[in-house]
Amino acid sequence: MAMEKIARKIPTSLWNEASEKLIDIILNSPNASNMPSDLAKTILYYWQRDQLATEIGLQRLLEAAMILEHEKTINLMEELGVHEIAVMLKETMK
């Protein structure tokens, strides 16, 4: 539920850029074996339907990116200028 709340706070103007950069984080992660297969299948499902740059797509991407590369994900949110989301992501790690 936390990722659902966080994804809703990402401005729609950033959805495309955020989804592309989160995909890069996920695909380039050396920790790929840590991603649950059902989450990977869900992401693939949304990717095939060109729905990763939607609220639900971002939610799944954030979930995966936080599992694989939480520091990079938090840093990305800072780079995108959505500091509130970076703080919220840090809170999910506690």
Tab-separated table of C-alpha atoms in Angstrom:
chain	number	residue	atom	x	y	z
A	1	MET	CA	0.000	0.000	0.000
A	2	ALA	CA	2.852	2.422	0.683
A	3	MET	CA	4.003	2.399	-2.958
A	4	GLU	CA	0.448	3.101	-4.099
A	5	LYS	CA	0.358	6.240	-1.967
A	6	ILE	CA	3.824	7.304	-3.124
A	7	ALA	CA	3.115	6.728	-6.834
A	8	ARG	CA	0.035	8.956	-6.591
A	9	LYS	CA	2.236	11.865	-5.537
A	10	ILE	CA	4.408	11.764	-8.653
A	11	PRO	CA	3.285	14.638	-10.898
A	12	THR	CA	1.843	13.413	-14.196
A	13	SER	CA	4.331	15.623	-16.014
A	14	LEU	CA	7.112	13.352	-14.690
A	15	TRP	CA	5.488	9.976	-15.369
A	16	ASN	CA	7.334	9.288	-18.656
A	17	GLU	CA	10.742	10.360	-17.404
A	18	ALA	CA	10.341	8.604	-14.053
A	19	SER	CA	9.216	5.353	-15.652
A	20	GLU	CA	12.115	5.345	-18.135
A	21	LYS	CA	14.689	5.998	-15.438
A	22	LEU	CA	13.171	3.438	-13.065
A	23	ILE	CA	13.291	0.857	-15.870
A	24	ASP	CA	16.985	1.670	-16.358
A	25	ILE	CA	17.637	1.175	-12.649
A	26	ILE	CA	15.823	-2.162	-12.669
A	27	LEU	CA	17.380	-3.496	-15.871
A	28	ASN	CA	20.908	-2.484	-14.914
A	29	SER	CA	20.754	-3.810	-11.371
A	30	PRO	CA	23.160	-6.586	-10.415
A	31	ASN	CA	20.559	-7.595	-7.806
A	32	ALA	CA	17.956	-8.743	-10.357
A	33	SER	CA	17.695	-12.156	-8.701
A	34	ASN	CA	16.147	-10.435	-5.668
A	35	MET	CA	13.040	-9.396	-7.596
A	36	PRO	CA	10.025	-11.618	-6.948
A	37	SER	CA	8.977	-13.333	-10.184
A	38	ASP	CA	5.354	-12.224	-9.831
A	39	LEU	CA	6.485	-8.579	-9.696
A	40	ALA	CA	8.671	-9.086	-12.784
A	41	LYS	CA	5.718	-10.626	-14.620
A	42	THR	CA	3.478	-7.737	-13.598
A	43	ILE	CA	6.004	-5.208	-14.897
A	44	LEU	CA	6.313	-7.139	-18.164
A	45	TYR	CA	2.514	-7.167	-18.462
A	46	TYR	CA	2.342	-3.371	-18.128
A	47	TRP	CA	5.346	-2.905	-20.421
A	48	GLN	CA	3.730	-4.960	-23.191
A	49	ARG	CA	0.635	-2.767	-22.945
A	50	ASP	CA	2.625	0.478	-22.839
A	51	GLN	CA	1.299	1.247	-19.355
A	52	LEU	CA	4.471	1.719	-17.335
A	53	ALA	CA	4.075	5.499	-17.442
A	54	THR	CA	0.766	5.271	-15.572
A	55	GLU	CA	0.053	5.437	-11.861
A	56	ILE	CA	-0.129	1.644	-11.481
A	57	GLY	CA	2.905	1.122	-13.719
A	58	LEU	CA	4.942	3.565	-11.661
A	59	GLN	CA	3.779	1.874	-8.498
A	60	ARG	CA	5.165	-1.484	-9.686
A	61	LEU	CA	8.363	0.097	-10.991
A	62	LEU	CA	8.943	1.881	-7.679
A	63	GLU	CA	8.332	-1.342	-5.799
A	64	ALA	CA	10.870	-3.232	-7.932
A	65	ALA	CA	13.441	-0.438	-7.910
A	66	MET	CA	13.252	-0.163	-4.124
A	67	ILE	CA	13.795	-3.917	-3.773
A	68	LEU	CA	16.769	-3.906	-6.138
A	69	GLU	CA	18.392	-0.488	-5.735
A	70	HIS	CA	16.788	1.579	-2.983
A	71	GLU	CA	19.570	4.204	-2.813
A	72	LYS	CA	19.545	4.782	-6.579
A	73	THR	CA	15.762	5.019	-6.539
A	74	ILE	CA	15.765	7.602	-3.766
A	75	ASN	CA	18.520	9.554	-5.548
A	76	LEU	CA	16.476	9.493	-8.765
A	77	MET	CA	13.505	11.054	-7.004
A	78	GLU	CA	15.818	13.782	-5.662
A	79	GLU	CA	17.167	14.383	-9.193
A	80	LEU	CA	13.617	14.658	-10.531
A	81	GLY	CA	12.919	17.314	-7.908
A	82	VAL	CA	10.289	15.344	-6.017
A	83	HIS	CA	11.925	15.525	-2.608
A	84	GLU	CA	8.724	14.613	-0.767
A	85	ILE	CA	8.707	11.268	-2.562
A	86	ALA	CA	12.358	10.676	-1.698
A	87	VAL	CA	11.515	11.232	1.955
A	88	MET	CA	8.525	8.898	1.721
A	89	LEU	CA	10.687	6.190	0.132
A	90	LYS	CA	13.232	6.534	2.917
A	91	GLU	CA	10.408	6.078	5.429
A	92	THR	CA	9.389	2.778	3.820
A	93	MET	CA	12.844	1.395	4.615
A	94	LYS	CA	12.424	1.813	8.377
